[in-house]
CSV table of C-alpha atoms in Angstrom, one decimal:
chain,number,residue,atom,x,y,z
K,1,MET,CA,-91.8,-20.0,61.6
K,2,ASN,CA,-88.2,-19.1,60.8
K,3,MET,CA,-86.0,-20.3,58.0
K,4,THR,CA,-84.2,-22.9,60.1
K,5,MET,CA,-87.5,-24.7,60.9
K,6,LEU,CA,-88.4,-24.7,57.2
K,7,VAL,CA,-85.0,-26.2,56.2
K,8,ILE,CA,-85.4,-28.9,58.9
K,9,ILE,CA,-88.9,-29.8,57.7
K,10,ALA,CA,-87.8,-29.9,54.1
K,11,GLY,CA,-84.8,-32.0,55.0
K,12,MET,CA,-86.9,-34.5,56.9
K,13,ALA,CA,-89.3,-34.7,54.0
K,14,ILE,CA,-86.5,-35.5,51.6
K,15,VAL,CA,-85.0,-38.1,53.9
K,16,THR,CA,-88.4,-39.7,54.3
K,17,TYR,CA,-89.2,-39.6,50.6
K,18,ILE,CA,-86.0,-41.1,49.3
K,19,PRO,CA,-86.3,-44.6,50.8
K,20,ARG,CA,-89.9,-44.8,49.4
K,21,MET,CA,-89.0,-43.5,46.0
K,22,LEU,CA,-85.9,-45.5,45.2
K,23,PRO,CA,-87.4,-49.0,45.3
K,24,LEU,CA,-90.3,-47.8,43.1
K,25,THR,CA,-87.9,-46.2,40.6
K,26,PHE,CA,-85.3,-48.9,40.3
K,27,MET,CA,-87.0,-52.2,41.2
K,28,ASP,CA,-90.2,-51.9,39.2
K,29,SER,CA,-89.0,-54.2,36.5
K,30,LEU,CA,-87.2,-56.8,38.7
K,31,PRO,CA,-89.2,-59.8,39.7
K,32,ILE,CA,-89.3,-60.4,43.5
K,33,PRO,CA,-88.8,-64.0,44.5
K,34,PRO,CA,-91.8,-65.7,46.1
K,35,TRP,CA,-90.0,-66.3,49.4
K,36,LEU,CA,-89.2,-62.6,49.7
K,37,GLN,CA,-92.8,-61.7,48.9
K,38,ALA,CA,-93.9,-64.0,51.7
K,39,ILE,CA,-91.5,-62.3,54.1
K,40,LEU,CA,-92.5,-58.8,53.0
K,41,LYS,CA,-96.2,-59.6,53.5
K,42,ASN,CA,-95.6,-60.2,57.2
K,43,VAL,CA,-93.6,-57.1,57.9
K,44,PRO,CA,-96.6,-54.8,58.7
K,45,TYR,CA,-98.0,-57.4,61.2
K,46,ALA,CA,-94.6,-57.7,62.9
K,47,ALA,CA,-94.2,-53.9,63.1
K,48,LEU,CA,-97.8,-53.5,64.4
K,49,GLY,CA,-97.2,-56.1,67.0
K,50,ALA,CA,-94.0,-54.5,68.1
K,51,LEU,CA,-95.7,-51.1,68.5
K,52,ILE,CA,-98.8,-52.4,70.3
K,53,PHE,CA,-97.3,-55.0,72.7
K,54,PRO,CA,-95.7,-52.4,75.1
K,55,GLY,CA,-99.0,-50.5,75.2
K,56,ILE,CA,-100.8,-53.7,76.2
K,57,LEU,CA,-98.6,-54.1,79.3
K,58,THR,CA,-99.2,-50.6,80.4
K,59,ALA,CA,-102.8,-50.0,79.5
K,60,HIS,CA,-104.2,-50.7,83.0
K,61,GLU,CA,-102.9,-50.9,86.5
K,62,ASN,CA,-103.5,-54.7,86.5
K,63,VAL,CA,-101.6,-56.4,83.7
K,64,LEU,CA,-104.1,-59.2,83.8
K,65,PHE,CA,-106.8,-56.9,82.4
K,66,SER,CA,-104.6,-55.9,79.5
K,67,LEU,CA,-103.7,-59.4,78.7
K,68,ILE,CA,-107.4,-60.5,78.7
K,69,GLY,CA,-108.2,-57.6,76.4
K,70,ALA,CA,-105.4,-58.6,74.1
K,71,LEU,CA,-106.4,-62.3,74.2
K,72,THR,CA,-110.0,-61.3,73.3
K,73,ALA,CA,-108.7,-59.2,70.3
K,74,ILE,CA,-106.4,-62.1,69.2
K,75,ILE,CA,-109.3,-64.6,69.3
K,76,ALA,CA,-111.7,-62.3,67.4
K,77,ALA,CA,-109.0,-61.6,64.8
K,78,TYR,CA,-108.2,-65.3,64.4
K,79,LEU,CA,-111.9,-66.0,63.8
K,80,GLY,CA,-111.8,-63.5,60.9
K,81,ALA,CA,-113.7,-60.6,62.4
K,82,ASN,CA,-113.5,-57.2,60.9
K,83,LEU,CA,-111.0,-54.7,62.6
K,84,ILE,CA,-113.8,-52.7,64.1
K,85,ILE,CA,-115.3,-55.9,65.6
K,86,VAL,CA,-111.9,-56.9,67.0
K,87,VAL,CA,-111.5,-53.6,68.7
K,88,LEU,CA,-115.0,-53.4,70.0
K,89,SER,CA,-114.9,-56.9,71.3
K,90,SER,CA,-111.8,-56.1,73.3
K,91,ILE,CA,-113.3,-52.9,74.6
K,92,LEU,CA,-116.5,-54.7,75.6
K,93,MET,CA,-114.6,-57.4,77.4
K,94,LEU,CA,-112.6,-54.8,79.4
K,95,MET,CA,-115.7,-52.8,80.2
K,96,THR,CA,-117.4,-56.0,81.5
K,97,LEU,CA,-114.4,-56.9,83.6
K,98,THR,CA,-114.2,-53.4,85.0
K,99,LEU,CA,-117.9,-53.6,86.0
K,100,ILE,CA,-117.5,-57.0,87.6
K,101,PHE,CA,-114.2,-56.2,89.5
């Protein structure tokens, strides 16, 4: 590994670390309003949905299979199932559909 690569990696590490460090350093004593807390609690779910949705549409040749798998996962999650159960239920549904069709 040459020096240029090490400088690039170090630069990316610093650029990634700064946005995480600054709020912890300067905003630890400031109270966050409840409405902003409610918004921030939903950010991970929105980001995860944005990352997963394109994959749902391209997971199988037939989009209907993907949508049925996603619907199964949504229902299992809505009913309060554990993450492993949500994933396994979706996989089981798709395996069943693949065997039938």
